[in-house]
């Protein structure tokens, strides 16, 4: 099952994301426009991924959570930008395509990253995922 600490962190991450989207997104749209807001969200996404990659302690993961909340404006900004530039009768098709691309990215992204991690991580003898250890086949990489 899911432990209480994980559930609390998941809930806090969602609350931060919704708060950031509601409060900051409207201000950024009005002040900077949709395209600049989209680029700001992508910049926060890059910072978040770099921070996750280099983070070694718990406080660094909390900062990465704040960056993740800030990067949560990316999808609504892309959606709004695309819908402004599409015809009225093409809105459903456009939003369906964007949602499909987002779903594929959420599915294939982690799988591809995990595969590349296994291919390029030399010297890893055991991998731990939530307390369970997985030893590579053949005794090591």
Coordinates of N, CA, C and O in Angstrom, one line a residue:
X1 N 0.8 -1.2 0.0 CA 0.0 0.0 0.0 C 0.9 1.3 0.0 O 2.1 1.2 0.0
X2 N 0.2 2.4 0.1 CA 0.8 3.7 0.1 C 1.0 4.1 1.5 O 0.0 4.1 2.3
X3 N 2.2 4.5 1.9 CA 2.3 5.0 3.3 C 1.8 6.4 3.5 O 1.6 7.1 2.5
X4 N 1.7 6.8 4.7 CA 1.1 8.1 5.0 C 1.9 9.3 4.5 O 1.4 10.3 4.0
X5 N 3.3 9.2 4.6 CA 4.2 10.2 4.2 C 4.1 10.5 2.7 O 4.1 11.6 2.3
X6 N 4.0 9.4 1.9 CA 3.9 9.5 0.5 C 2.6 10.2 0.1 O 2.5 11.1 -0.7
X7 N 1.5 9.8 0.8 CA 0.2 10.4 0.5 C 0.2 11.9 0.8 O -0.4 12.7 0.1
X8 N 0.8 12.2 2.0 CA 0.9 13.7 2.3 C 1.7 14.5 1.3 O 1.3 15.6 0.9
X9 N 2.8 13.9 0.9 CA 3.6 14.6 -0.1 C 2.9 14.8 -1.5 O 2.9 15.8 -2.1
X10 N 2.2 13.7 -1.9 CA 1.4 13.8 -3.1 C 0.3 14.8 -3.0 O 0.2 15.6 -3.9
X11 N -0.4 14.9 -1.9 CA -1.4 15.9 -1.7 C -0.9 17.3 -1.7 O -1.4 18.2 -2.4
X12 N 0.3 17.5 -1.0 CA 0.9 18.8 -1.0 C 1.3 19.3 -2.4 O 1.2 20.4 -2.7
X13 N 1.9 18.3 -3.1 CA 2.3 18.7 -4.5 C 1.2 19.1 -5.4 O 1.3 20.0 -6.1
X14 N 0.0 18.4 -5.2 CA -1.1 18.8 -6.0 C -1.7 20.1 -5.6 O -2.1 20.9 -6.5
X15 N -1.7 20.4 -4.3 CA -2.2 21.7 -3.8 C -1.3 22.8 -4.3 O -1.8 23.9 -4.8
X16 N 0.0 22.6 -4.3 CA 0.9 23.7 -4.8 C 0.7 23.9 -6.3 O 0.7 25.0 -6.7
X17 N 0.5 22.8 -7.0 CA 0.3 22.9 -8.5 C -1.0 23.7 -8.8 O -1.0 24.6 -9.7
X18 N -2.1 23.3 -8.1 CA -3.3 24.0 -8.4 C -3.3 25.5 -8.0 O -3.8 26.3 -8.7
X19 N -2.7 25.7 -6.9 CA -2.5 27.1 -6.4 C -1.7 27.9 -7.4 O -2.1 29.0 -7.8
X20 N -0.6 27.4 -7.8 CA 0.2 28.1 -8.8 C -0.5 28.3 -10.1 O -0.4 29.4 -10.6
X21 N -1.2 27.3 -10.6 CA -1.9 27.5 -11.8 C -3.0 28.5 -11.7 O -3.2 29.4 -12.6
X22 N -3.7 28.6 -10.6 CA -4.8 29.5 -10.5 C -4.4 30.9 -10.2 O -4.9 31.8 -10.9
X23 N -3.4 31.1 -9.4 CA -3.0 32.5 -9.0 C -2.1 33.1 -10.0 O -2.2 34.2 -10.5
X24 N -1.0 32.3 -10.3 CA 0.1 32.9 -11.1 C -0.2 32.9 -12.6 O 0.1 33.8 -13.3
X25 N -0.9 31.8 -13.1 CA -1.2 31.7 -14.5 C -2.0 32.9 -15.0 O -1.6 33.4 -16.1
X26 N -3.0 33.3 -14.3 CA -3.8 34.4 -14.8 C -3.0 35.7 -14.9 O -3.1 36.5 -15.9
X27 N -2.2 35.9 -13.9 CA -1.3 37.1 -13.9 C -0.3 37.1 -15.0 O -0.1 38.1 -15.7
X28 N 0.3 35.9 -15.3 CA 1.3 35.8 -16.3 C 0.6 36.0 -17.7 O 1.2 36.7 -18.6
X29 N -0.6 35.4 -17.9 CA -1.3 35.6 -19.1 C -1.6 37.1 -19.4 O -1.3 37.6 -20.5
X30 N -2.1 37.8 -18.4 CA -2.4 39.2 -18.6 C -1.2 40.1 -18.8 O -1.2 41.0 -19.6
X31 N -0.1 39.8 -18.1 CA 1.0 40.7 -18.1 C 2.0 40.3 -19.3 O 2.5 41.2 -19.9
X32 N 2.2 39.0 -19.6 CA 3.2 38.7 -20.5 C 2.7 38.0 -21.8 O 3.4 37.9 -22.8
X33 N 1.5 37.5 -21.8 CA 0.9 36.8 -22.9 C 1.1 35.3 -22.8 O 1.9 34.8 -22.0
X34 N 0.4 34.6 -23.7 CA 0.4 33.1 -23.7 C 1.7 32.5 -24.0 O 2.2 31.6 -23.4
X35 N 2.4 33.0 -25.1 CA 3.6 32.4 -25.5 C 4.7 32.6 -24.5 O 5.5 31.6 -24.2
X36 N 4.9 33.7 -23.9 CA 5.9 33.9 -22.9 C 5.6 33.1 -21.7 O 6.5 32.5 -21.1
X37 N 4.4 33.0 -21.3 CA 4.0 32.1 -20.1 C 4.3 30.7 -20.4 O 4.8 30.0 -19.5
X38 N 4.1 30.2 -21.6 CA 4.5 28.9 -22.0 C 6.0 28.7 -21.9 O 6.5 27.7 -21.3
X39 N 6.8 29.6 -22.3 CA 8.2 29.5 -22.2 C 8.7 29.6 -20.8 O 9.7 28.9 -20.4
X40 N 8.1 30.3 -20.0 CA 8.4 30.4 -18.5 C 8.2 29.0 -17.9 O 9.0 28.5 -17.1
X41 N 7.0 28.4 -18.2 CA 6.7 27.1 -17.7 C 7.7 26.1 -18.1 O 8.1 25.2 -17.3
X42 N 8.1 26.1 -19.4 CA 9.2 25.2 -19.9 C 10.5 25.4 -19.2 O 11.2 24.4 -18.9
X43 N 10.8 26.6 -18.9 CA 12.1 26.9 -18.2 C 12.0 26.4 -16.8 O 13.0 25.8 -16.3
X44 N 10.9 26.5 -16.1 CA 10.7 25.9 -14.8 C 10.8 24.4 -14.8 O 11.3 23.8 -13.9
X45 N 10.3 23.8 -15.9 CA 10.4 22.4 -16.1 C 11.8 21.9 -16.2 O 12.2 20.9 -15.6
X46 N 12.6 22.6 -17.0 CA 14.0 22.3 -17.1 C 14.7 22.4 -15.8 O 15.5 21.6 -15.4
X47 N 14.5 23.5 -15.1 CA 15.1 23.7 -13.7 C 14.7 22.6 -12.8 O 15.6 22.1 -12.0
X48 N 13.4 22.2 -12.8 CA 13.0 21.1 -11.9 C 13.7 19.8 -12.2 O 14.2 19.1 -11.3
X49 N 13.8 19.5 -13.5 CA 14.5 18.2 -13.8 C 16.0 18.2 -13.5 O 16.5 17.2 -13.0
X50 N 16.6 19.4 -13.7 CA 18.0 19.5 -13.3 C 18.2 19.3 -11.8 O 19.0 18.7 -11.3
X51 N 17.3 20.0 -11.1 CA 17.3 20.0 -9.6 C 17.1 18.6 -9.1 O 17.7 18.1 -8.1
X52 N 16.1 17.9 -9.7 CA 15.9 16.5 -9.3 C 17.1 15.6 -9.6 O 17.4 14.7 -8.8
X53 N 17.8 15.9 -10.7 CA 18.9 15.1 -11.0 C 20.1 15.3 -10.1 O 20.9 14.4 -9.9
X54 N 20.2 16.5 -9.6 CA 21.4 16.9 -8.8 C 21.1 16.9 -7.3 O 22.0 17.0 -6.5
X55 N 19.8 16.7 -6.9 CA 19.4 16.8 -5.5 C 19.9 15.6 -4.7 O 19.7 14.5 -5.2
X56 N 20.5 15.9 -3.6 CA 21.0 14.8 -2.7 C 20.3 14.7 -1.4 O 20.5 13.7 -0.7
X57 N 19.6 15.7 -1.0 CA 19.0 15.7 0.3 C 17.5 16.0 0.3 O 17.0 16.4 -0.8
X58 N 16.8 15.9 1.4 CA 15.4 16.0 1.5 C 15.0 17.5 1.2 O 14.0 17.7 0.5
X59 N 15.7 18.5 1.7 CA 15.3 19.9 1.5 C 15.4 20.2 0.0 O 14.7 21.1 -0.5
X60 N 16.3 19.6 -0.7 CA 16.5 19.9 -2.2 C 15.3 19.3 -2.9 O 14.8 19.9 -3.9
X61 N 14.7 18.2 -2.4 CA 13.5 17.6 -3.1 C 12.3 18.5 -2.8 O 11.4 18.6 -3.7
X62 N 12.2 19.2 -1.7 CA 11.1 20.2 -1.4 C 11.2 21.3 -2.4 O 10.2 21.8 -2.9
X63 N 12.4 21.8 -2.7 CA 12.6 22.9 -3.6 C 12.2 22.4 -5.0 O 11.6 23.1 -5.8
X64 N 12.6 21.2 -5.3 CA 12.2 20.6 -6.6 C 10.7 20.5 -6.7 O 10.1 20.7 -7.8
X65 N 10.0 20.3 -5.6 CA 8.5 20.3 -5.6 C 8.0 21.7 -5.9 O 6.9 21.8 -6.6
X66 N 8.6 22.7 -5.4 CA 8.2 24.1 -5.7 C 8.4 24.4 -7.2 O 7.5 25.0 -7.9
X67 N 9.5 23.9 -7.7 CA 9.8 24.1 -9.2 C 8.8 23.3 -10.0 O 8.4 23.8 -11.1
X68 N 8.4 22.1 -9.5 CA 7.4 21.3 -10.2 C 6.0 22.0 -10.2 O 5.3 22.0 -11.2
X69 N 5.7 22.7 -9.1 CA 4.5 23.5 -9.1 C 4.5 24.6 -10.1 O 3.5 24.9 -10.8
X70 N 5.7 25.3 -10.1 CA 5.8 26.4 -11.1 C 5.8 25.9 -12.5 O 5.2 26.6 -13.4
X71 N 6.3 24.7 -12.8 CA 6.2 24.2 -14.1 C 4.9 23.6 -14.5 O 4.7 23.3 -15.7
X72 N 4.0 23.5 -13.6 CA 2.6 23.0 -13.9 C 1.8 23.9 -14.8 O 0.8 23.5 -15.2
X73 N 2.3 25.1 -15.0 CA 1.6 26.1 -15.9 C 1.8 25.8 -17.3 O 1.2 26.3 -18.2
X74 N 2.8 24.9 -17.6 CA 3.1 24.6 -19.0 C 2.0 24.1 -19.8 O 1.7 24.6 -20.9
X75 N 1.3 23.0 -19.4 CA 0.3 22.4 -20.2 C -0.9 23.4 -20.4 O -1.4 23.5 -21.5
X76 N -1.4 24.1 -19.3 CA -2.5 25.0 -19.6 C -2.1 26.2 -20.5 O -2.9 26.6 -21.3
X77 N -0.8 26.6 -20.4 CA -0.3 27.6 -21.3 C -0.3 27.2 -22.8 O -0.7 27.9 -23.7
X78 N 0.2 25.9 -23.0 CA 0.3 25.4 -24.3 C -1.2 25.2 -24.9 O -1.4 25.6 -26.0
X79 N -2.1 24.8 -24.1 CA -3.4 24.6 -24.5 C -4.1 25.9 -24.8 O -4.8 26.0 -25.9
X80 N -3.9 26.9 -24.0 CA -4.5 28.2 -24.3 C -3.9 28.8 -25.5 O -4.6 29.4 -26.4
X81 N -2.6 28.7 -25.7 CA -1.9 29.3 -26.9 C -2.4 28.6 -28.2 O -2.7 29.3 -29.1
X82 N -2.5 27.3 -28.1 CA -3.0 26.6 -29.3 C -4.4 26.9 -29.6 O -4.8 27.0 -30.8
X83 N -5.3 27.0 -28.6 CA -6.7 27.2 -28.8 C -6.9 28.6 -29.4 O -7.9 28.9 -30.1
X84 N -6.1 29.6 -29.0 CA -6.2 30.9 -29.6 C -5.9 31.0 -31.1 O -6.4 31.8 -31.8
X85 N -5.1 30.1 -31.5 CA -4.6 30.1 -32.9 C -5.4 29.1 -33.8 O -4.9 28.8 -34.9
X86 N -6.4 28.4 -33.3 CA -7.2 27.4 -34.0 C -8.6 28.0 -34.3 O -9.1 28.8 -33.6
X87 N -9.2 27.5 -35.4 CA -10.6 27.8 -35.7 C -11.5 27.3 -34.7 O -11.2 26.3 -34.0
X88 N -12.7 27.9 -34.6 CA -13.7 27.5 -33.6 C -14.1 26.0 -33.8 O -14.3 25.3 -32.8
X89 N -14.3 25.6 -35.0 CA -14.7 24.2 -35.3 C -13.6 23.2 -35.1 O -13.9 22.0 -35.1
X90 N -12.4 23.6 -34.9 CA -11.2 22.7 -34.8 C -10.8 22.6 -33.3 O -9.8 21.9 -33.0
X91 N -11.5 23.3 -32.4 CA -11.1 23.3 -31.0 C -11.0 21.9 -30.3 O -10.1 21.5 -29.7
X92 N -12.1 21.1 -30.6 CA -12.2 19.7 -30.0 C -11.1 18.9 -30.5 O -10.4 18.1 -29.7
X93 N -10.8 18.9 -31.8 CA -9.7 18.1 -32.4 C -8.4 18.5 -31.8 O -7.6 17.7 -31.5
X94 N -8.2 19.8 -31.7 CA -6.9 20.3 -31.2 C -6.7 19.9 -29.7 O -5.6 19.4 -29.4
X95 N -7.7 20.1 -28.9 CA -7.5 19.7 -27.5 C -7.4 18.2 -27.4 O -6.6 17.7 -26.5
X96 N -8.0 17.4 -28.2 CA -7.8 15.9 -28.2 C -6.4 15.5 -28.6 O -5.8 14.6 -27.9
X97 N -5.9 16.2 -29.6 CA -4.5 15.9 -30.0 C -3.5 16.3 -28.9 O -2.6 15.5 -28.5
X98 N -3.7 17.4 -28.3 CA -2.8 17.9 -27.2 C -2.9 16.9 -26.0 O -1.9 16.5 -25.4
X99 N -4.1 16.5 -25.6 CA -4.3 15.5 -24.5 C -3.7 14.2 -24.9 O -3.0 13.5 -24.0
X100 N -3.8 13.7 -26.1 CA -3.2 12.5 -26.5 C -1.7 12.5 -26.4 O -1.0 11.6 -26.0
X101 N -1.1 13.6 -26.9 CA 0.4 13.8 -26.8 C 0.8 13.8 -25.4 O 1.9 13.2 -25.0
X102 N 0.1 14.5 -24.5 CA 0.4 14.5 -23.1 C 0.4 13.2 -22.5 O 1.2 12.8 -21.7
X103 N -0.7 12.4 -22.8 CA -0.8 11.0 -22.3 C 0.4 10.1 -22.8 O 0.9 9.4 -22.0
X104 N 0.7 10.2 -24.1 CA 1.8 9.4 -24.6 C 3.1 9.8 -23.9 O 4.0 9.0 -23.6
X105 N 3.3 11.1 -23.7 CA 4.6 11.6 -23.0 C 4.6 11.1 -21.6 O 5.7 10.7 -21.2
X106 N 3.5 11.1 -20.9 CA 3.5 10.6 -19.5 C 3.7 9.1 -19.5 O 4.2 8.6 -18.5
X107 N 3.4 8.4 -20.5 CA 3.6 6.9 -20.5 C 4.9 6.5 -21.0 O 5.6 5.7 -20.4
X108 N 5.3 7.0 -22.2 CA 6.6 6.6 -22.8 C 7.8 7.3 -22.2 O 8.9 6.7 -22.2
X109 N 7.7 8.5 -21.7 CA 8.8 9.2 -21.1 C 9.5 8.5 -20.0 O 10.7 8.2 -20.1
X110 N 8.8 8.1 -19.0 CA 9.4 7.3 -17.9 C 10.0 6.0 -18.4 O 11.1 5.6 -17.9
X111 N 9.3 5.3 -19.3 CA 9.8 4.0 -19.8 C 11.1 4.2 -20.6 O 12.1 3.4 -20.4
X112 N 11.2 5.2 -21.4 CA 12.4 5.5 -22.2 C 13.6 5.9 -21.2 O 14.7 5.5 -21.4
X113 N 13.2 6.8 -20.2 CA 14.3 7.2 -19.3 C 14.8 6.0 -18.5 O 16.0 5.9 -18.3
X114 N 13.9 5.2 -18.0 CA 14.3 4.0 -17.3 C 15.2 3.1 -18.1 O 16.3 2.6 -17.6
X115 N 14.9 2.9 -19.4 CA 15.7 2.1 -20.3 C 17.1 2.7 -20.5 O 18.1 2.0 -20.4
X116 N 17.1 4.0 -20.7 CA 18.4 4.7 -20.9 C 19.2 4.7 -19.6 O 20.4 4.5 -19.6
X117 N 18.5 4.8 -18.5 CA 19.3 4.7 -17.2 C 19.9 3.3 -17.0 O 21.1 3.2 -16.6
X118 N 19.2 2.2 -17.4 CA 19.8 0.9 -17.3 C 20.9 0.7 -18.3 O 21.9 0.0 -18.0
X119 N 20.8 1.3 -19.5 CA 21.8 1.1 -20.5 C 23.1 1.8 -20.1 O 24.2 1.3 -20.4
X120 N 23.0 3.1 -19.6 CA 24.2 3.9 -19.4 C 24.7 4.0 -18.0 O 25.6 4.8 -17.8
X121 N 24.1 3.3 -17.1 CA 24.6 3.4 -15.7 C 25.6 2.3 -15.4 O 25.2 1.2 -15.0
X122 N 26.8 2.5 -15.7 CA 27.8 1.5 -15.4 C 28.1 1.5 -13.9 O 28.2 2.5 -13.3
X123 N 28.5 0.3 -13.4 CA 28.8 0.2 -12.0 C 27.7 0.0 -11.1 O 27.9 -0.1 -9.9
X124 N 26.5 0.0 -11.6 CA 25.3 -0.1 -10.7 C 25.1 -1.6 -10.5 O 24.9 -2.4 -11.4
X125 N 25.2 -2.1 -9.2 CA 25.1 -3.5 -8.9 C 23.6 -3.9 -8.6 O 23.2 -4.9 -8.9
X126 N 23.0 -3.0 -7.9 CA 21.6 -3.2 -7.5 C 20.8 -1.9 -7.6 O 21.3 -0.9 -7.3
X127 N 19.6 -2.0 -8.1 CA 18.7 -0.9 -8.2 C 17.6 -1.1 -7.1 O 17.0 -2.1 -7.0
X128 N 17.3 0.0 -6.4 CA 16.3 -0.1 -5.4 C 15.1 0.8 -5.8 O 15.3 2.0 -6.1
X129 N 13.9 0.2 -5.8 CA 12.7 1.0 -6.1 C 11.7 0.7 -5.0 O 11.2 -0.4 -4.8
X130 N 11.5 1.8 -4.2 CA 10.6 1.7 -3.0 C 11.0 0.5 -2.1 O 10.1 -0.3 -1.7
X131 N 12.2 0.3 -1.8 CA 12.7 -0.7 -0.9 C 12.9 -2.1 -1.5 O 13.3 -3.0 -0.8
X132 N 12.5 -2.3 -2.7 CA 12.7 -3.6 -3.4 C 13.9 -3.5 -4.3 O 14.1 -2.5 -5.0
X133 N 14.8 -4.5 -4.2 CA 16.0 -4.4 -4.9 C 15.9 -5.3 -6.2 O 15.4 -6.4 -6.2
X134 N 16.4 -4.8 -7.3 CA 16.5 -5.5 -8.5 C 17.9 -5.6 -9.0 O 18.6 -4.6 -9.2
X135 N 18.4 -6.8 -9.1 CA 19.7 -7.0 -9.5 C 19.7 -7.2 -11.0 O 18.9 -7.9 -11.6
X136 N 20.6 -6.6 -11.8 CA 20.7 -6.8 -13.2 C 21.0 -8.2 -13.6 O 21.7 -8.9 -12.9
X137 N 20.5 -8.6 -14.7 CA 20.8 -10.0 -15.2 C 22.3 -10.1 -15.6 O 22.9 -9.1 -16.1
X138 N 22.9 -11.2 -15.4 CA 24.3 -11.4 -15.8 C 25.2 -10.9 -14.7 O 26.4 -10.8 -15.0
X139 N 24.8 -10.6 -13.5 CA 25.7 -10.2 -12.4 C 26.1 -8.8 -12.4 O 26.8 -8.4 -11.6
X140 N 25.6 -8.0 -13.3 CA 26.0 -6.5 -13.3 C 26.1 -6.0 -14.7 O 26.1 -6.7 -15.6
X141 N 26.2 -4.7 -14.7 CA 26.3 -4.0 -16.0 C 27.7 -3.7 -16.3 O 28.5 -3.4 -15.5

